[in-house]
mmCIF file of C-alpha atoms in Angstrom:
data_model
loop_
_atom_site.group_PDB
_atom_site.id
_atom_site.type_symbol
_atom_site.label_atom_id
_atom_site.label_comp_id
_atom_site.label_asym_id
_atom_site.label_seq_id
_atom_site.Cartn_x
_atom_site.Cartn_y
_atom_site.Cartn_z
ATOM 1 C CA GLY S 1 71.174 38.148 14.933
ATOM 2 C CA LEU S 2 70.146 34.593 15.382
ATOM 3 C CA PHE S 3 66.527 35.280 15.646
ATOM 4 C CA SER S 4 65.921 37.551 12.994
ATOM 5 C CA PHE S 5 67.714 35.206 10.461
ATOM 6 C CA PHE S 6 64.748 32.815 11.488
ATOM 7 C CA LYS S 7 61.831 35.686 10.943
ATOM 8 C CA ASN S 8 63.075 36.926 7.518
ATOM 9 C CA VAL S 9 63.321 32.997 6.541
ATOM 10 C CA SER S 10 59.850 32.867 5.083
ATOM 11 C CA LYS S 11 59.893 36.363 3.594
ATOM 12 C CA LYS S 12 60.140 36.229 -0.435
ATOM 13 C CA SER S 13 63.581 38.253 -1.566
ATOM 14 C CA ASN S 14 63.047 40.762 -4.514
ATOM 15 C CA ALA S 15 64.881 38.336 -6.407
ATOM 16 C CA PHE S 16 62.904 35.177 -6.092
ATOM 17 C CA ALA S 17 60.403 37.747 -6.951
ATOM 18 C CA ALA S 18 61.817 38.806 -10.225
ATOM 19 C CA THR S 19 62.764 35.345 -11.259
ATOM 20 C CA SER S 20 59.025 33.886 -10.087
ATOM 21 C CA SER S 21 57.589 36.323 -12.506
ATOM 22 C CA ALA S 22 60.063 35.166 -15.107
ATOM 23 C CA ASN S 23 58.747 31.299 -14.693
ATOM 24 C CA VAL S 24 55.104 32.710 -15.872
ATOM 25 C CA LEU S 25 56.712 33.762 -19.161
ATOM 26 C CA ASP S 26 58.407 30.742 -19.696
ATOM 27 C CA SER S 27 55.554 28.598 -19.072
ATOM 28 C CA ALA S 28 54.096 29.978 -22.346
ATOM 29 C CA ILE S 29 56.736 28.865 -24.166
ATOM 30 C CA LEU S 30 56.412 25.372 -26.293
ATOM 31 C CA PRO S 31 58.104 22.474 -24.870
ATOM 32 C CA ARG S 32 60.838 20.728 -26.420
ATOM 33 C CA SER S 33 60.675 17.984 -29.239
ATOM 34 C CA ALA S 34 63.789 17.041 -28.974
ATOM 35 C CA PRO S 35 64.030 13.328 -28.051
ATOM 36 C CA VAL S 36 64.790 12.287 -24.015
ATOM 37 C CA LYS S 37 67.459 9.943 -23.284
ATOM 38 C CA ILE S 38 66.518 8.121 -19.885
ATOM 39 C CA ASP S 39 69.418 7.366 -18.030
ATOM 40 C CA PRO S 40 69.800 3.562 -16.983
ATOM 41 C CA LYS S 41 69.918 4.441 -12.928
ATOM 42 C CA VAL S 42 66.601 5.409 -13.025
ATOM 43 C CA PHE S 43 65.295 2.151 -13.868
ATOM 44 C CA PHE S 44 67.703 0.912 -11.178
ATOM 45 C CA ALA S 45 66.069 3.235 -8.422
ATOM 46 C CA ASN S 46 62.503 2.129 -9.405
ATOM 47 C CA GLU S 47 63.896 -1.557 -8.947
ATOM 48 C CA ARG S 48 65.375 -0.766 -5.547
ATOM 49 C CA THR S 49 62.398 1.270 -4.076
ATOM 50 C CA PHE S 50 60.461 -2.498 -5.206
ATOM 51 C CA LEU S 51 62.556 -4.362 -3.241
ATOM 52 C CA ALA S 52 62.830 -1.920 -0.400
ATOM 53 C CA TRP S 53 58.645 -2.957 -0.472
ATOM 54 C CA LEU S 54 59.346 -6.418 -0.684
ATOM 55 C CA HIS S 55 61.948 -6.605 1.875
ATOM 56 C CA VAL S 56 59.346 -5.055 4.397
ATOM 57 C CA SER S 57 56.226 -7.320 2.886
ATOM 58 C CA VAL S 58 58.785 -10.541 3.469
ATOM 59 C CA LEU S 59 59.421 -9.065 7.341
ATOM 60 C CA LEU S 60 55.868 -8.994 8.029
ATOM 61 C CA ALA S 61 55.106 -11.843 6.182
ATOM 62 C CA GLY S 62 57.757 -14.251 7.967
ATOM 63 C CA ALA S 63 57.038 -12.576 11.590
ATOM 64 C CA SER S 64 53.271 -13.616 10.486
ATOM 65 C CA VAL S 65 54.291 -17.503 9.933
ATOM 66 C CA ALA S 66 56.562 -17.481 12.825
ATOM 67 C CA ILE S 67 53.445 -16.034 14.664
ATOM 68 C CA VAL S 68 51.546 -18.834 13.682
ATOM 69 C CA ALA S 69 53.814 -21.867 13.838
ATOM 70 C CA PHE S 70 55.177 -21.192 16.994
ATOM 71 C CA THR S 71 51.525 -20.502 18.906
ATOM 72 C CA ASP S 72 50.320 -23.960 21.114
ATOM 73 C CA SER S 73 47.544 -25.655 18.911
ATOM 74 C CA HIS S 74 46.358 -27.128 22.437
ATOM 75 C CA SER S 75 45.814 -23.971 24.054
ATOM 76 C CA SER S 76 42.643 -21.691 24.243
ATOM 77 C CA SER S 77 44.495 -18.779 23.898
ATOM 78 C CA PRO S 78 44.225 -16.995 20.336
ATOM 79 C CA GLY S 79 47.777 -16.806 19.767
ATOM 80 C CA ALA S 80 47.093 -17.838 15.998
ATOM 81 C CA LEU S 81 44.859 -15.161 15.348
ATOM 82 C CA TYR S 82 47.644 -12.382 15.522
ATOM 83 C CA GLY S 83 49.260 -14.144 12.400
ATOM 84 C CA VAL S 84 46.719 -14.318 10.771
ATOM 85 C CA ILE S 85 45.342 -10.799 11.404
ATOM 86 C CA LEU S 86 49.244 -9.807 9.847
ATOM 87 C CA LEU S 87 49.243 -11.862 6.775
ATOM 88 C CA PRO S 88 46.359 -9.517 5.299
ATOM 89 C CA VAL S 89 49.263 -6.791 5.812
ATOM 90 C CA SER S 90 51.852 -8.517 4.534
ATOM 91 C CA ILE S 91 50.024 -9.133 0.990
ATOM 92 C CA SER S 92 48.724 -5.618 0.881
ATOM 93 C CA PHE S 93 52.284 -4.135 0.835
ATOM 94 C CA ILE S 94 53.048 -7.018 -1.838
ATOM 95 C CA VAL S 95 50.608 -5.790 -4.026
ATOM 96 C CA TYR S 96 50.817 -2.176 -3.554
ATOM 97 C CA ALA S 97 54.749 -2.737 -4.173
ATOM 98 C CA MET S 98 53.743 -4.201 -7.492
ATOM 99 C CA ILE S 99 51.516 -1.861 -8.399
ATOM 100 C CA GLN S 100 53.574 0.945 -7.973
ATOM 101 C CA TYR S 101 56.606 -0.522 -9.675
ATOM 102 C CA THR S 102 54.964 -1.334 -12.755
ATOM 103 C CA ARG S 103 53.313 2.165 -13.027
ATOM 104 C CA ARG S 104 56.424 4.020 -12.027
ATOM 105 C CA ALA S 105 58.322 1.412 -15.088
ATOM 106 C CA SER S 106 55.556 2.329 -17.825
ATOM 107 C CA MET S 107 56.170 5.886 -16.549
ATOM 108 C CA ILE S 108 59.675 5.984 -17.447
ATOM 109 C CA ARG S 109 59.437 4.034 -20.839
ATOM 110 C CA ARG S 110 57.026 6.379 -22.114
ATOM 111 C CA LYS S 111 59.339 9.160 -20.660
ATOM 112 C CA SER S 112 56.187 10.720 -18.857
ATOM 113 C CA PRO S 113 57.345 13.709 -16.617
ATOM 114 C CA GLY S 114 55.289 12.192 -13.451
ATOM 115 C CA PRO S 115 54.387 12.741 -10.956
ATOM 116 C CA TYR S 116 55.881 9.846 -9.584
ATOM 117 C CA MET S 117 55.416 10.043 -6.183
ATOM 118 C CA ASP S 118 52.763 8.434 -3.870
ATOM 119 C CA VAL S 119 51.300 10.049 -1.036
ATOM 120 C CA THR S 120 48.280 8.202 0.071
ATOM 121 C CA GLY S 121 50.100 4.184 -0.336
ATOM 122 C CA PRO S 122 52.369 4.360 2.236
ATOM 123 C CA THR S 123 49.773 6.651 4.379
ATOM 124 C CA VAL S 124 46.966 3.381 3.777
ATOM 125 C CA LEU S 125 49.483 0.850 4.295
ATOM 126 C CA THR S 126 50.890 2.568 7.691
ATOM 127 C CA VAL S 127 47.508 2.981 8.742
ATOM 128 C CA ILE S 128 46.351 -0.740 8.338
ATOM 129 C CA LEU S 129 49.706 -2.150 9.921
ATOM 130 C CA MET S 130 48.769 0.503 12.896
ATOM 131 C CA LEU S 131 45.160 -0.690 13.145
ATOM 132 C CA SER S 132 46.523 -4.609 13.010
ATOM 133 C CA ILE S 133 48.713 -4.263 15.715
ATOM 134 C CA VAL S 134 46.150 -2.294 17.658
ATOM 135 C CA THR S 135 43.675 -5.265 16.983
ATOM 136 C CA GLN S 136 46.489 -7.448 18.161
ATOM 137 C CA PHE S 137 47.118 -5.864 21.266
ATOM 138 C CA SER S 138 43.287 -5.268 21.651
ATOM 139 C CA ILE S 139 42.971 -8.955 21.845
ATOM 140 C CA LYS S 140 45.943 -9.892 24.307
ATOM 141 C CA LEU S 141 44.419 -7.541 26.574
ATOM 142 C CA TYR S 142 41.062 -9.238 26.323
ATOM 143 C CA THR S 143 42.436 -12.204 26.873
ATOM 144 C CA LEU S 144 44.304 -11.229 29.838
ATOM 145 C CA MET S 145 41.119 -9.773 31.586
#
């Protein structure tokens, strides 16, 4: 029943094997030389992605400025340091968003086939954000001891 379905999910069927051998023959055919029309929604999708990255960076920058603004300057605690640590992370998000937006926009204008996705950039930014939060937590923990 259900278990046999999941057991056979990863196996290739004969129909799939026949189409995969046909794809080898199709790759030897020269590409079309007809003009390709780019839909305007592709440009808008690129802009939406750029604005989403900017939204995250503005939230991080706002949190950074709020942390610095609301810390007591007469206190000996390193409260302002938390905001100062978060600000370069926000700037790196902005720089990454701008680089990706311009790269993808030029690829769209050149009608490049791709690849349009980036795996390493978001991973690096996530690690940087995580390290900044761990650093802030470690500083807070150190000051409490």
